[in-house]
Amino acid sequence: CHLLSALLIACSAAPSAAPTVTLARVPSDGDPERGAQLFPAAPCSICHPGGEEGQGPPLYGPEFDARYPDDESIIRQVRNGRGQMPPLGPEQVSDPDLLDIIAFVRTLHK
């Protein structure tokens, strides 16, 4: 009886699982004006000239926003590559420059 009471008390005191929270796109700490200056010389512009469709898809629009809902998803794509896109390491685009470029990309066709 005491064991059952202790078990019931322990179970009722256990915290319930926190609900999963999906955050809306949070702006990065990047500077979009600096990103606009960096973009033309960045490796990104070879396949996405001016953020438009080139060898790669455009860096704006509903498909882009759905595929890359947050800056972390863009960072993963850039750093890891996928499909025809090669990975770009920090020696090619530094982390601060990448954040600025992402901030610029987020302003395209808005």
mmCIF file with all atom_site columns, C-alpha atoms in Angstrom, residues 6-102:
data_model
loop_
_atom_site.group_PDB
_atom_site.id
_atom_site.type_symbol
_atom_site.label_atom_id
_atom_site.label_alt_id
_atom_site.label_comp_id
_atom_site.label_asym_id
_atom_site.label_entity_id
_atom_site.label_seq_id
_atom_site.pdbx_PDB_ins_code
_atom_site.Cartn_x
_atom_site.Cartn_y
_atom_site.Cartn_z
_atom_site.occupancy
_atom_site.B_iso_or_equiv
_atom_site.pdbx_formal_charge
_atom_site.auth_seq_id
_atom_site.auth_comp_id
_atom_site.auth_asym_id
_atom_site.auth_atom_id
_atom_site.pdbx_PDB_model_num
ATOM 1  C CA . ALA A 1 6   ? 4.769  6.469  -3.201  1.00 0.00 ? 6   ALA A CA 1
ATOM 2  C CA . LEU A 1 7   ? 4.521  5.477  -6.862  1.00 0.00 ? 7   LEU A CA 1
ATOM 3  C CA . LEU A 1 8   ? 1.367  7.538  -7.391  1.00 0.00 ? 8   LEU A CA 1
ATOM 4  C CA . ILE A 1 9   ? 2.941  10.576 -5.734  1.00 0.00 ? 9   ILE A CA 1
ATOM 5  C CA . ALA A 1 10  ? 6.122  10.209 -7.790  1.00 0.00 ? 10  ALA A CA 1
ATOM 6  C CA . CYS A 1 11  ? 4.186  9.873  -11.039 1.00 0.00 ? 11  CYS A CA 1
ATOM 7  C CA . SER A 1 12  ? 1.946  12.828 -10.322 1.00 0.00 ? 12  SER A CA 1
ATOM 8  C CA . ALA A 1 13  ? 4.977  14.982 -9.507  1.00 0.00 ? 13  ALA A CA 1
ATOM 9  C CA . ALA A 1 14  ? 6.811  14.084 -12.709 1.00 0.00 ? 14  ALA A CA 1
ATOM 10 C CA . PRO A 1 15  ? 6.935  17.025 -15.082 1.00 0.00 ? 15  PRO A CA 1
ATOM 11 C CA . SER A 1 16  ? 4.968  16.603 -18.267 1.00 0.00 ? 16  SER A CA 1
ATOM 12 C CA . ALA A 1 17  ? 6.839  16.746 -21.540 1.00 0.00 ? 17  ALA A CA 1
ATOM 13 C CA . ALA A 1 18  ? 7.234  20.281 -22.798 1.00 0.00 ? 18  ALA A CA 1
ATOM 14 C CA . PRO A 1 19  ? 5.368  20.990 -26.013 1.00 0.00 ? 19  PRO A CA 1
ATOM 15 C CA . THR A 1 20  ? 7.449  21.195 -29.151 1.00 0.00 ? 20  THR A CA 1
ATOM 16 C CA . VAL A 1 21  ? 7.873  24.799 -30.193 1.00 0.00 ? 21  VAL A CA 1
ATOM 17 C CA . THR A 1 22  ? 8.568  25.741 -33.780 1.00 0.00 ? 22  THR A CA 1
ATOM 18 C CA . LEU A 1 23  ? 10.052 29.180 -34.029 1.00 0.00 ? 23  LEU A CA 1
ATOM 19 C CA . ALA A 1 24  ? 9.322  31.446 -36.924 1.00 0.00 ? 24  ALA A CA 1
ATOM 20 C CA . ARG A 1 25  ? 12.286 32.577 -38.956 1.00 0.00 ? 25  ARG A CA 1
ATOM 21 C CA . VAL A 1 26  ? 14.468 34.607 -36.636 1.00 0.00 ? 26  VAL A CA 1
ATOM 22 C CA . PRO A 1 27  ? 16.679 37.212 -38.281 1.00 0.00 ? 27  PRO A CA 1
ATOM 23 C CA . SER A 1 28  ? 20.363 36.470 -38.018 1.00 0.00 ? 28  SER A CA 1
ATOM 24 C CA . ASP A 1 29  ? 22.893 38.781 -36.492 1.00 0.00 ? 29  ASP A CA 1
ATOM 25 C CA . GLY A 1 30  ? 24.192 39.434 -39.993 1.00 0.00 ? 30  GLY A CA 1
ATOM 26 C CA . ASP A 1 31  ? 24.362 42.805 -41.705 1.00 0.00 ? 31  ASP A CA 1
ATOM 27 C CA . PRO A 1 32  ? 22.406 42.699 -44.993 1.00 0.00 ? 32  PRO A CA 1
ATOM 28 C CA . GLU A 1 33  ? 24.184 45.763 -46.411 1.00 0.00 ? 33  GLU A CA 1
ATOM 29 C CA . ARG A 1 34  ? 27.579 44.175 -45.833 1.00 0.00 ? 34  ARG A CA 1
ATOM 30 C CA . GLY A 1 35  ? 26.200 40.905 -47.213 1.00 0.00 ? 35  GLY A CA 1
ATOM 31 C CA . ALA A 1 36  ? 25.158 42.712 -50.408 1.00 0.00 ? 36  ALA A CA 1
ATOM 32 C CA . GLN A 1 37  ? 28.732 43.944 -50.793 1.00 0.00 ? 37  GLN A CA 1
ATOM 33 C CA . LEU A 1 38  ? 30.200 40.486 -50.114 1.00 0.00 ? 38  LEU A CA 1
ATOM 34 C CA . PHE A 1 39  ? 27.813 38.426 -52.233 1.00 0.00 ? 39  PHE A CA 1
ATOM 35 C CA . PRO A 1 40  ? 29.165 39.234 -55.732 1.00 0.00 ? 40  PRO A CA 1
ATOM 36 C CA . ALA A 1 41  ? 32.659 37.999 -54.797 1.00 0.00 ? 41  ALA A CA 1
ATOM 37 C CA . ALA A 1 42  ? 31.426 35.010 -52.755 1.00 0.00 ? 42  ALA A CA 1
ATOM 38 C CA . PRO A 1 43  ? 31.391 31.507 -54.251 1.00 0.00 ? 43  PRO A CA 1
ATOM 39 C CA . CYS A 1 44  ? 27.568 31.608 -53.944 1.00 0.00 ? 44  CYS A CA 1
ATOM 40 C CA . SER A 1 45  ? 27.289 34.108 -56.793 1.00 0.00 ? 45  SER A CA 1
ATOM 41 C CA . ILE A 1 46  ? 28.839 31.693 -59.291 1.00 0.00 ? 46  ILE A CA 1
ATOM 42 C CA . CYS A 1 47  ? 25.715 29.491 -59.288 1.00 0.00 ? 47  CYS A CA 1
ATOM 43 C CA . HIS A 1 48  ? 23.209 32.024 -57.906 1.00 0.00 ? 48  HIS A CA 1
ATOM 44 C CA . PRO A 1 49  ? 24.137 35.292 -59.705 1.00 0.00 ? 49  PRO A CA 1
ATOM 45 C CA . GLY A 1 50  ? 22.599 38.166 -57.767 1.00 0.00 ? 50  GLY A CA 1
ATOM 46 C CA . GLY A 1 51  ? 20.574 35.573 -55.871 1.00 0.00 ? 51  GLY A CA 1
ATOM 47 C CA . GLU A 1 52  ? 18.750 34.699 -59.085 1.00 0.00 ? 52  GLU A CA 1
ATOM 48 C CA . GLU A 1 53  ? 18.468 31.337 -60.794 1.00 0.00 ? 53  GLU A CA 1
ATOM 49 C CA . GLY A 1 54  ? 21.664 30.286 -62.545 1.00 0.00 ? 54  GLY A CA 1
ATOM 50 C CA . GLN A 1 55  ? 23.265 26.882 -62.280 1.00 0.00 ? 55  GLN A CA 1
ATOM 51 C CA . GLY A 1 56  ? 21.479 26.775 -58.926 1.00 0.00 ? 56  GLY A CA 1
ATOM 52 C CA . PRO A 1 57  ? 17.933 27.798 -57.972 1.00 0.00 ? 57  PRO A CA 1
ATOM 53 C CA . PRO A 1 58  ? 17.013 31.339 -56.914 1.00 0.00 ? 58  PRO A CA 1
ATOM 54 C CA . LEU A 1 59  ? 17.714 32.265 -53.303 1.00 0.00 ? 59  LEU A CA 1
ATOM 55 C CA . TYR A 1 60  ? 14.206 33.581 -52.657 1.00 0.00 ? 60  TYR A CA 1
ATOM 56 C CA . GLY A 1 61  ? 10.576 32.639 -53.124 1.00 0.00 ? 61  GLY A CA 1
ATOM 57 C CA . PRO A 1 62  ? 8.157  30.168 -51.556 1.00 0.00 ? 62  PRO A CA 1
ATOM 58 C CA . GLU A 1 63  ? 10.216 27.053 -52.366 1.00 0.00 ? 63  GLU A CA 1
ATOM 59 C CA . PHE A 1 64  ? 13.378 28.597 -50.917 1.00 0.00 ? 64  PHE A CA 1
ATOM 60 C CA . ASP A 1 65  ? 11.535 29.796 -47.807 1.00 0.00 ? 65  ASP A CA 1
ATOM 61 C CA . ALA A 1 66  ? 9.985  26.354 -47.279 1.00 0.00 ? 66  ALA A CA 1
ATOM 62 C CA . ARG A 1 67  ? 13.300 24.549 -47.713 1.00 0.00 ? 67  ARG A CA 1
ATOM 63 C CA . TYR A 1 68  ? 15.266 27.037 -45.584 1.00 0.00 ? 68  TYR A CA 1
ATOM 64 C CA . PRO A 1 69  ? 12.888 28.337 -42.901 1.00 0.00 ? 69  PRO A CA 1
ATOM 65 C CA . ASP A 1 70  ? 15.719 29.540 -40.664 1.00 0.00 ? 70  ASP A CA 1
ATOM 66 C CA . ASP A 1 71  ? 19.308 30.658 -40.982 1.00 0.00 ? 71  ASP A CA 1
ATOM 67 C CA . GLU A 1 72  ? 20.629 27.429 -39.485 1.00 0.00 ? 72  GLU A CA 1
ATOM 68 C CA . SER A 1 73  ? 19.165 25.464 -42.398 1.00 0.00 ? 73  SER A CA 1
ATOM 69 C CA . ILE A 1 74  ? 21.038 27.695 -44.861 1.00 0.00 ? 74  ILE A CA 1
ATOM 70 C CA . ILE A 1 75  ? 24.246 27.348 -42.857 1.00 0.00 ? 75  ILE A CA 1
ATOM 71 C CA . ARG A 1 76  ? 23.910 23.532 -42.944 1.00 0.00 ? 76  ARG A CA 1
ATOM 72 C CA . GLN A 1 77  ? 23.360 23.610 -46.724 1.00 0.00 ? 77  GLN A CA 1
ATOM 73 C CA . VAL A 1 78  ? 26.358 25.876 -47.319 1.00 0.00 ? 78  VAL A CA 1
ATOM 74 C CA . ARG A 1 79  ? 28.711 24.039 -44.976 1.00 0.00 ? 79  ARG A CA 1
ATOM 75 C CA . ASN A 1 80  ? 27.646 20.474 -45.902 1.00 0.00 ? 80  ASN A CA 1
ATOM 76 C CA . GLY A 1 81  ? 26.622 20.899 -49.534 1.00 0.00 ? 81  GLY A CA 1
ATOM 77 C CA . ARG A 1 82  ? 24.050 18.664 -51.181 1.00 0.00 ? 82  ARG A CA 1
ATOM 78 C CA . GLY A 1 83  ? 23.364 17.451 -54.689 1.00 0.00 ? 83  GLY A CA 1
ATOM 79 C CA . GLN A 1 84  ? 25.344 19.559 -57.135 1.00 0.00 ? 84  GLN A CA 1
ATOM 80 C CA . MET A 1 85  ? 26.202 22.155 -54.502 1.00 0.00 ? 85  MET A CA 1
ATOM 81 C CA . PRO A 1 86  ? 29.656 21.618 -53.044 1.00 0.00 ? 86  PRO A CA 1
ATOM 82 C CA . PRO A 1 87  ? 30.298 22.279 -49.360 1.00 0.00 ? 87  PRO A CA 1
ATOM 83 C CA . LEU A 1 88  ? 31.840 25.670 -48.597 1.00 0.00 ? 88  LEU A CA 1
ATOM 84 C CA . GLY A 1 89  ? 34.049 25.723 -45.528 1.00 0.00 ? 89  GLY A CA 1
ATOM 85 C CA . PRO A 1 90  ? 34.984 28.700 -43.359 1.00 0.00 ? 90  PRO A CA 1
ATOM 86 C CA . GLU A 1 91  ? 38.181 29.094 -45.370 1.00 0.00 ? 91  GLU A CA 1
ATOM 87 C CA . GLN A 1 92  ? 35.995 29.934 -48.393 1.00 0.00 ? 92  GLN A CA 1
ATOM 88 C CA . VAL A 1 93  ? 33.310 31.966 -46.584 1.00 0.00 ? 93  VAL A CA 1
ATOM 89 C CA . SER A 1 94  ? 33.992 32.922 -42.974 1.00 0.00 ? 94  SER A CA 1
ATOM 90 C CA . ASP A 1 95  ? 31.232 32.492 -40.403 1.00 0.00 ? 95  ASP A CA 1
ATOM 91 C CA . PRO A 1 96  ? 30.707 36.273 -39.965 1.00 0.00 ? 96  PRO A CA 1
ATOM 92 C CA . ASP A 1 97  ? 30.648 36.767 -43.753 1.00 0.00 ? 97  ASP A CA 1
ATOM 93 C CA . LEU A 1 98  ? 28.188 33.902 -44.138 1.00 0.00 ? 98  LEU A CA 1
ATOM 94 C CA . LEU A 1 99  ? 25.825 35.482 -41.592 1.00 0.00 ? 99  LEU A CA 1
ATOM 95 C CA . ASP A 1 100 ? 26.004 38.784 -43.485 1.00 0.00 ? 100 ASP A CA 1
ATOM 96 C CA . ILE A 1 101 ? 25.340 37.036 -46.809 1.00 0.00 ? 101 ILE A CA 1
ATOM 97 C CA . ILE A 1 102 ? 22.379 35.167 -45.317 1.00 0.00 ? 102 ILE A CA 1
#
